[in-house]
Tab-separated table of C-alpha atoms in Angstrom:
chain	number	residue	atom	x	y	z
W	970	MET	CA	0.074	0.147	-0.010
W	971	LYS	CA	2.804	2.388	0.536
W	972	SER	CA	4.385	1.788	-2.851
W	973	ALA	CA	0.973	2.557	-4.514
W	974	ARG	CA	0.041	5.635	-2.595
W	975	HIS	CA	3.893	6.891	-3.202
W	976	GLU	CA	3.126	6.520	-6.712
W	977	GLU	CA	0.026	8.385	-6.661
W	978	THR	CA	1.158	11.591	-4.632
W	979	ALA	CA	4.838	11.532	-5.686
W	980	THR	CA	6.518	15.165	-6.677
W	981	VAL	CA	9.951	14.289	-6.874
W	982	MET	CA	11.732	11.623	-8.938
W	983	ARG	CA	15.149	9.976	-9.327
W	984	ALA	CA	16.864	10.678	-12.364
W	985	VAL	CA	20.360	10.407	-14.450
W	986	GLU	CA	21.964	13.341	-15.634
W	987	ILE	CA	24.727	13.896	-17.949
W	988	SER	CA	26.792	16.227	-15.521
W	989	LYS	CA	29.199	17.002	-18.607
W	990	PHE	CA	30.136	14.825	-21.570
W	991	GLY	CA	32.545	12.789	-21.079
W	992	PRO	CA	33.007	8.899	-19.930
W	993	PRO	CA	30.113	6.995	-17.771
W	994	GLU	CA	31.618	8.363	-14.440
W	995	VAL	CA	29.639	11.723	-15.869
W	996	LEU	CA	26.165	10.166	-15.154
W	997	ARG	CA	24.966	11.477	-11.958
W	998	PHE	CA	22.015	10.675	-9.995
W	999	CYS	CA	19.775	13.423	-9.035
W	1000	LYS	CA	16.197	14.698	-7.462
W	1001	THR	CA	14.167	16.373	-9.863
W	1002	PRO	CA	10.379	17.078	-10.245
W	1003	VAL	CA	8.054	14.608	-11.726
W	1004	PRO	CA	7.129	16.027	-15.451
W	1005	GLY	CA	3.963	17.435	-15.864
W	1006	ILE	CA	1.521	16.808	-18.633
W	1007	SER	CA	-0.173	18.486	-21.570
W	1008	ASP	CA	-3.456	17.478	-22.847
W	1009	GLY	CA	-2.037	15.096	-25.189
W	1010	ASP	CA	0.756	13.894	-23.143
W	1011	VAL	CA	0.918	10.626	-21.391
W	1012	ARG	CA	2.784	10.318	-17.932
W	1013	VAL	CA	4.627	6.715	-17.504
W	1014	ARG	CA	6.107	5.175	-14.679
W	1015	VAL	CA	9.203	3.916	-16.205
W	1016	ARG	CA	10.302	-0.024	-15.360
W	1017	ALA	CA	12.792	-0.343	-17.792
W	1018	ILE	CA	15.043	1.745	-20.130
W	1019	GLY	CA	16.561	0.719	-23.499
W	1020	LEU	CA	20.431	1.708	-23.929
W	1021	ASN	CA	21.539	2.549	-27.435
W	1022	PHE	CA	24.970	3.501	-28.867
W	1023	ALA	CA	23.100	6.776	-29.560
W	1024	ASP	CA	23.332	7.383	-25.872
W	1025	VAL	CA	26.665	6.792	-25.674
W	1026	PHE	CA	27.371	9.506	-28.193
W	1027	ALA	CA	25.332	11.593	-26.334
W	1028	ARG	CA	27.465	11.312	-23.457
W	1029	LEU	CA	30.695	12.093	-25.237
W	1030	GLY	CA	28.669	15.036	-26.841
W	1031	TYR	CA	28.789	13.995	-30.300
W	1032	TYR	CA	25.441	13.519	-31.168
W	1033	PRO	CA	23.329	16.013	-33.182
W	1034	GLY	CA	20.558	17.913	-31.571
W	1035	ILE	CA	21.220	17.141	-27.637
W	1036	PRO	CA	21.270	19.794	-25.178
W	1037	LYS	CA	24.016	21.043	-23.116
W	1038	PRO	CA	24.704	19.393	-19.835
W	1039	PRO	CA	23.429	18.506	-17.473
W	1040	PHE	CA	20.452	17.174	-18.802
W	1041	VAL	CA	18.770	13.958	-18.200
W	1042	PRO	CA	19.156	11.105	-21.446
W	1043	GLY	CA	17.584	8.475	-22.786
W	1044	ILE	CA	15.525	7.646	-25.604
W	1045	GLU	CA	13.301	4.686	-25.637
W	1046	PHE	CA	11.478	3.285	-22.317
W	1047	ALA	CA	8.763	0.972	-21.125
W	1048	GLY	CA	6.391	1.327	-17.964
W	1049	THR	CA	2.755	1.555	-16.788
W	1050	VAL	CA	0.754	4.462	-17.534
W	1051	GLU	CA	0.302	6.572	-14.432
W	1052	SER	CA	-2.070	9.497	-15.859
W	1053	VAL	CA	-3.063	11.018	-19.282
W	1054	GLY	CA	-3.519	14.277	-20.653
W	1055	LYS	CA	-7.479	15.674	-21.136
W	1056	SER	CA	-7.721	15.033	-24.970
W	1057	VAL	CA	-5.852	11.404	-24.927
W	1058	LYS	CA	-8.379	8.913	-25.508
W	1059	THR	CA	-6.124	5.950	-26.303
W	1060	PHE	CA	-4.648	5.112	-23.211
W	1061	ARG	CA	-5.829	4.883	-19.633
W	1062	LYS	CA	-3.962	4.368	-15.940
W	1063	GLY	CA	-2.411	1.155	-15.891
W	1064	ASP	CA	-2.089	0.268	-19.369
W	1065	ARG	CA	1.543	-1.585	-20.028
W	1066	VAL	CA	3.153	0.549	-22.523
W	1067	PHE	CA	6.567	1.491	-24.273
W	1068	GLY	CA	7.910	4.269	-26.165
W	1069	PHE	CA	10.003	7.206	-27.680
W	1070	THR	CA	11.555	10.352	-26.190
W	1071	ARG	CA	14.364	12.913	-27.297
W	1072	GLN	CA	16.074	12.426	-24.178
W	1073	LYS	CA	14.614	12.101	-20.694
W	1074	ALA	CA	13.973	8.242	-20.146
W	1075	TYR	CA	17.002	8.108	-17.433
W	1076	ALA	CA	14.080	8.489	-14.995
W	1077	GLU	CA	11.452	7.259	-12.647
W	1078	TYR	CA	8.866	8.864	-14.650
W	1079	VAL	CA	8.531	10.203	-18.366
W	1080	ALA	CA	6.409	12.439	-20.236
W	1081	VAL	CA	5.713	12.200	-23.924
W	1082	PRO	CA	3.119	12.891	-26.604
W	1083	ALA	CA	0.520	9.856	-26.645
W	1084	THR	CA	1.397	9.617	-30.133
W	1085	LEU	CA	5.009	8.251	-29.351
W	1086	VAL	CA	3.546	5.260	-27.225
W	1087	LEU	CA	2.347	1.871	-27.900
W	1088	ARG	CA	0.623	-0.521	-26.000
W	1089	MET	CA	2.829	-3.370	-25.336
W	1090	SER	CA	2.728	-7.078	-26.723
W	1091	LYS	CA	0.697	-9.294	-24.389
W	1092	ARG	CA	3.485	-11.770	-24.702
W	1093	MET	CA	6.168	-8.555	-23.742
W	1094	SER	CA	7.890	-8.041	-20.429
W	1095	PHE	CA	9.076	-4.778	-19.627
W	1096	GLN	CA	12.578	-5.898	-20.394
W	1097	GLU	CA	11.577	-6.896	-23.632
W	1098	ALA	CA	9.686	-3.722	-24.736
W	1099	ALA	CA	12.314	-1.754	-23.554
W	1100	ALA	CA	14.386	-3.738	-25.700
W	1101	PHE	CA	12.116	-3.501	-28.822
W	1102	GLY	CA	11.172	0.066	-29.868
W	1103	VAL	CA	14.525	1.554	-31.455
W	1104	THR	CA	16.065	-1.785	-32.288
W	1105	TYR	CA	13.268	-3.122	-34.612
W	1106	LEU	CA	11.899	0.170	-35.961
W	1107	THR	CA	15.575	0.756	-37.094
W	1108	ALA	CA	15.993	-2.662	-38.668
W	1109	TYR	CA	12.452	-2.067	-40.364
W	1110	HIS	CA	12.779	1.207	-41.790
W	1111	ALA	CA	16.556	0.183	-43.131
W	1112	LEU	CA	15.616	-3.240	-44.552
W	1113	ILE	CA	12.077	-2.738	-45.474
W	1114	THR	CA	11.025	1.190	-46.163
W	1115	LEU	CA	14.640	1.934	-47.432
W	1116	GLY	CA	16.111	-1.321	-48.310
W	1117	GLN	CA	13.357	-2.646	-50.119
W	1118	MET	CA	14.309	-6.097	-49.426
W	1119	LYS	CA	12.457	-8.840	-51.076
W	1120	LYS	CA	12.673	-12.942	-50.974
W	1121	GLY	CA	15.668	-14.293	-52.440
W	1122	GLU	CA	17.938	-11.198	-52.442
W	1123	SER	CA	21.036	-10.786	-50.230
W	1124	LEU	CA	22.009	-8.588	-47.284
W	1125	LEU	CA	25.535	-7.513	-45.936
W	1126	LEU	CA	25.022	-6.697	-42.510
W	1127	HIS	CA	27.385	-5.236	-40.335
W	1128	ALA	CA	27.586	-5.338	-36.089
W	1129	ALA	CA	25.221	-8.198	-36.753
W	1130	ALA	CA	25.337	-9.378	-33.154
W	1131	GLY	CA	24.057	-5.884	-31.893
W	1132	GLY	CA	20.781	-4.772	-30.667
W	1133	VAL	CA	19.943	-3.525	-34.324
W	1134	GLY	CA	21.688	-6.508	-35.929
W	1135	THR	CA	19.827	-9.335	-33.836
W	1136	ALA	CA	16.773	-7.509	-34.964
W	1137	ALA	CA	17.819	-7.345	-38.429
W	1138	LEU	CA	18.812	-10.916	-38.410
W	1139	GLN	CA	15.258	-11.866	-37.292
W	1140	ILE	CA	13.552	-9.765	-40.156
W	1141	ALA	CA	15.874	-10.625	-42.907
W	1142	LYS	CA	14.798	-14.709	-42.063
W	1143	HIS	CA	11.374	-13.996	-41.998
W	1144	LEU	CA	11.569	-12.143	-45.434
W	1145	GLY	CA	13.313	-14.804	-47.043
W	1146	VAL	CA	16.811	-13.041	-47.467
W	1147	ARG	CA	20.377	-14.403	-47.762
W	1148	VAL	CA	22.624	-12.923	-44.849
W	1149	TYR	CA	26.180	-11.929	-44.610
W	1150	ALA	CA	27.233	-10.883	-41.359
W	1151	THR	CA	30.082	-9.466	-40.006
W	1152	VAL	CA	30.935	-9.658	-35.925
W	1153	GLY	CA	33.857	-8.817	-34.195
W	1154	SER	CA	34.288	-12.114	-32.075
W	1155	HIS	CA	34.100	-15.917	-32.087
W	1156	SER	CA	31.391	-15.691	-29.558
W	1157	LYS	CA	29.182	-12.938	-31.761
W	1158	THR	CA	29.551	-15.422	-34.713
W	1159	GLN	CA	27.646	-18.216	-32.871
W	1160	THR	CA	24.968	-15.792	-32.045
W	1161	ALA	CA	24.616	-14.624	-35.796
W	1162	ARG	CA	24.573	-17.861	-36.698
W	1163	ALA	CA	21.849	-18.902	-34.371
W	1164	LEU	CA	19.442	-16.280	-35.575
W	1165	GLY	CA	19.635	-17.499	-39.461
W	1166	ALA	CA	22.942	-15.910	-40.989
W	1167	ALA	CA	24.254	-17.677	-43.738
W	1168	VAL	CA	27.795	-16.688	-43.726
W	1169	VAL	CA	29.452	-14.809	-40.702
W	1170	ILE	CA	32.582	-13.207	-40.606
W	1171	ASN	CA	35.083	-11.972	-37.837
W	1172	TYR	CA	36.392	-8.604	-39.205
W	1173	ASN	CA	39.093	-8.904	-36.473
W	1174	ALA	CA	40.297	-11.625	-38.073
W	1175	GLU	CA	38.832	-11.852	-41.616
W	1176	ASN	CA	38.898	-9.364	-44.639
W	1177	PHE	CA	34.876	-9.220	-44.874
W	1178	ALA	CA	34.893	-7.630	-48.441
W	1179	GLU	CA	36.982	-10.632	-49.967
W	1180	ILE	CA	34.760	-13.068	-48.540
W	1181	VAL	CA	31.778	-11.610	-49.845
W	1182	ARG	CA	32.993	-11.143	-53.080
W	1183	GLN	CA	34.703	-14.863	-53.096
W	1184	GLN	CA	30.791	-16.285	-51.904
W	1185	THR	CA	28.626	-14.297	-54.462
W	1186	ASN	CA	31.051	-15.250	-57.238
W	1187	GLY	CA	31.957	-11.460	-57.773
W	1188	GLN	CA	28.583	-10.266	-57.905
W	1189	GLY	CA	28.073	-8.561	-54.456
W	1190	VAL	CA	25.134	-7.911	-52.671
W	1191	ASP	CA	21.812	-6.383	-52.899
W	1192	VAL	CA	21.489	-4.385	-49.706
W	1193	ILE	CA	23.992	-3.281	-47.159
W	1194	LEU	CA	22.989	-2.153	-43.605
W	1195	ASP	CA	26.014	-0.169	-42.147
W	1196	SER	CA	26.060	1.380	-38.682
W	1197	VAL	CA	29.858	1.958	-38.771
W	1198	GLY	CA	30.850	3.931	-41.437
W	1199	GLY	CA	34.654	5.108	-42.366
W	1200	LYS	CA	36.687	2.159	-43.852
W	1201	VAL	CA	34.156	-0.096	-43.485
W	1202	PHE	CA	32.029	2.145	-45.673
W	1203	ARG	CA	34.899	2.546	-48.277
W	1204	LYS	CA	35.074	-1.118	-48.808
W	1205	GLY	CA	31.629	-2.134	-48.556
W	1206	TRP	CA	30.349	0.424	-51.326
W	1207	LYS	CA	32.183	-1.683	-53.876
W	1208	LEU	CA	30.280	-4.567	-52.948
W	1209	LEU	CA	27.010	-3.420	-54.182
W	1210	ARG	CA	25.532	-5.035	-57.138
W	1211	PRO	CA	23.589	-2.939	-59.804
W	1212	MET	CA	20.154	-1.942	-58.383
W	1213	GLY	CA	22.025	-2.116	-54.994
W	1214	ARG	CA	20.847	-0.268	-52.301
W	1215	TYR	CA	23.420	0.914	-49.447
W	1216	VAL	CA	21.948	2.064	-46.105
W	1217	LEU	CA	24.008	3.767	-43.611
W	1218	TYR	CA	22.693	4.751	-40.276
W	1219	GLY	CA	25.627	5.105	-37.702
W	1220	PHE	CA	29.100	6.143	-37.705
W	1221	ALA	CA	30.469	4.015	-34.909
W	1222	ALA	CA	33.668	3.623	-36.160
W	1223	ILE	CA	34.893	6.987	-34.471
W	1224	ALA	CA	34.112	5.995	-30.892
W	1225	GLY	CA	36.715	3.472	-29.199
W	1226	GLN	CA	36.419	1.910	-25.627
W	1227	LYS	CA	37.286	5.146	-23.987
W	1228	GLY	CA	35.615	7.698	-26.088
W	1229	VAL	CA	35.919	9.635	-29.397
W	1230	SER	CA	39.707	9.929	-30.205
W	1231	LYS	CA	39.890	13.143	-32.881
W	1232	LEU	CA	42.652	11.385	-34.630
W	1233	LYS	CA	40.685	7.962	-34.858
W	1234	ALA	CA	37.470	10.352	-36.284
W	1235	LEU	CA	39.659	12.048	-38.634
W	1236	ILE	CA	41.126	9.119	-40.141
W	1237	GLU	CA	37.898	7.149	-40.475
W	1238	SER	CA	36.239	10.469	-42.025
W	1239	VAL	CA	38.691	10.965	-44.290
W	1240	SER	CA	38.371	7.086	-45.409
W	1241	VAL	CA	34.720	7.355	-46.539
W	1242	PRO	CA	34.767	7.761	-50.135
W	1243	LEU	CA	33.879	10.850	-52.282
W	1244	ILE	CA	30.497	9.825	-54.053
W	1245	TYR	CA	30.508	11.559	-57.439
W	1246	PRO	CA	26.729	11.573	-58.340
W	1247	PRO	CA	27.415	10.596	-62.104
W	1248	SER	CA	29.044	7.095	-60.774
W	1249	ILE	CA	25.874	6.190	-59.055
W	1250	VAL	CA	23.819	6.714	-62.174
W	1251	SER	CA	26.104	4.590	-64.067
W	1252	LYS	CA	26.369	1.873	-61.367
W	1253	ASN	CA	22.622	1.677	-60.981
W	1254	VAL	CA	23.128	1.930	-57.004
W	1255	THR	CA	21.626	3.779	-54.081
W	1256	LEU	CA	22.822	5.731	-50.860
W	1257	SER	CA	20.451	6.287	-48.237
W	1258	GLY	CA	20.976	7.721	-44.586
W	1259	PHE	CA	18.637	7.945	-41.825
W	1260	ASN	CA	18.453	8.796	-37.931
W	1261	LEU	CA	15.429	7.964	-35.946
W	1262	TYR	CA	15.954	10.780	-33.660
W	1263	PHE	CA	14.819	13.151	-36.702
W	1264	LEU	CA	12.127	11.011	-37.804
W	1265	PHE	CA	9.560	11.428	-34.716
W	1266	GLU	CA	7.373	13.878	-36.456
W	1267	LYS	CA	6.512	11.085	-39.245
W	1268	VAL	CA	4.014	9.726	-36.608
W	1269	ASP	CA	2.038	8.175	-38.903
W	1270	TYR	CA	4.381	6.267	-40.410
W	1271	LEU	CA	5.990	5.480	-37.232
W	1272	GLN	CA	2.826	4.161	-35.405
W	1273	GLN	CA	2.176	1.657	-38.635
W	1274	ALA	CA	5.712	0.166	-38.845
W	1275	MET	CA	5.689	-0.242	-35.113
W	1276	LEU	CA	2.100	-1.930	-35.110
W	1277	LYS	CA	3.236	-4.458	-37.695
W	1278	LEU	CA	6.484	-5.147	-35.591
W	1279	VAL	CA	4.124	-5.826	-32.612
W	1280	ALA	CA	2.277	-8.068	-34.374
W	1281	TRP	CA	5.015	-10.000	-35.618
W	1282	HIS	CA	6.094	-10.235	-31.556
W	1283	GLU	CA	2.561	-11.660	-30.934
W	1284	LYS	CA	3.499	-14.373	-33.747
W	1285	GLY	CA	6.704	-15.054	-32.438
W	1286	VAL	CA	8.358	-13.907	-35.622
W	1287	VAL	CA	11.020	-11.327	-33.746
W	1288	ARG	CA	11.771	-11.431	-29.984
W	1289	PRO	CA	14.327	-9.140	-28.638
W	1290	VAL	CA	17.907	-10.786	-27.812
W	1291	ILE	CA	18.836	-9.352	-24.443
W	1292	GLY	CA	22.563	-9.469	-23.659
W	1293	ALA	CA	22.455	-7.707	-20.073
W	1294	VAL	CA	20.321	-6.295	-17.919
W	1295	TYR	CA	21.502	-3.825	-14.953
W	1296	PRO	CA	19.698	-2.232	-12.256
W	1297	PHE	CA	19.264	1.292	-12.756
W	1298	GLU	CA	21.682	1.876	-9.472
W	1299	LYS	CA	24.216	0.332	-11.955
W	1300	ILE	CA	23.919	2.532	-15.310
W	1301	GLN	CA	27.442	3.622	-15.047
W	1302	GLU	CA	28.498	-0.054	-15.607
W	1303	ALA	CA	25.597	-0.532	-18.270
W	1304	HIS	CA	27.555	2.221	-20.607
W	1305	GLN	CA	30.956	0.718	-19.792
W	1306	PHE	CA	29.882	-2.607	-21.355
W	1307	LEU	CA	27.945	-1.204	-24.091
W	1308	GLN	CA	30.915	1.197	-24.995
W	1309	SER	CA	33.110	-1.648	-24.942
W	1310	ARG	CA	31.656	-3.348	-28.164
W	1311	GLN	CA	31.670	-6.774	-25.802
W	1312	SER	CA	27.510	-6.690	-25.577
W	1313	MET	CA	25.533	-8.897	-27.517
W	1314	GLY	CA	21.793	-8.022	-28.618
W	1315	LYS	CA	20.339	-5.179	-26.349
W	1316	ILE	CA	21.569	-4.018	-23.219
W	1317	VAL	CA	18.413	-3.192	-20.777
W	1318	VAL	CA	18.267	-0.952	-17.533
W	1319	THR	CA	15.650	-1.707	-15.048
W	1320	ILE	CA	14.140	0.517	-12.231
W	1321	GLY	CA	12.316	-0.774	-9.337
């Protein structure tokens, strides 16, 4: 009874803020007012937070559009609806939901427009829901909307054992796509292969470009999903078949285990080849890029995509791969593990 009474009357909450840009140690607990809501908002009692590499870049100060410290980071969450705005008819108190926000998810409560919240699948736990939204929507947008992938086509998927990578492998399997997956360790090769990759390449020990050319008899692949950029982009760009589609959705190459090295960032940036527009025409290839953080205005599209993904979860087509779960109090350790590149699947932080 005390817990329920506290949730109804709480005016102050715990949150984690980025005190200044830097290593995981800059993440600090603070007390802050429970957010108010506008007519079209819902306030959610957060039960789990999904960590994304975007959170690492935000902490390091290399993510576009983030505020100046101190601020509360975090872009996805799962929990229960605690209150709704006057004009909200789609949710009510107690609904189990997950959603998105431009920062502020590292907190006990978050207030967001109701259009950025969805009901959880009945089969979902809070941990699964927190691991679902960003990764599966990223994979869906890359593979289906931009990649236009069809049964029988081929895909080169980088970082295949990560959150987005494991989501993309499941969707690709559902589509009937042959996947060439790159990973960074032997243990990750087993994960990618178990999720349906036809060929798995350890990029720390093998040349992925040579192997893909050999495996495809020099033809290359139809689609490439790349969250790494830099030298990986240079090699991959040459592997597209005619009518091939290259989808770039990150530049993780500039970040190391301790942060962003300006020298490394410079080397990886200059490694990206200059794209001469007439060469795209003559080669019959497409280059696309996206960042979900700046697609929140596409409400109808995002909702329809997520409803399809939730339906796939209900049918067992997709299910988040959760590589590690940390309590809220150990969020610094969770960030360290994510930035180490040793993690597989999604890292989730639980509250309460």
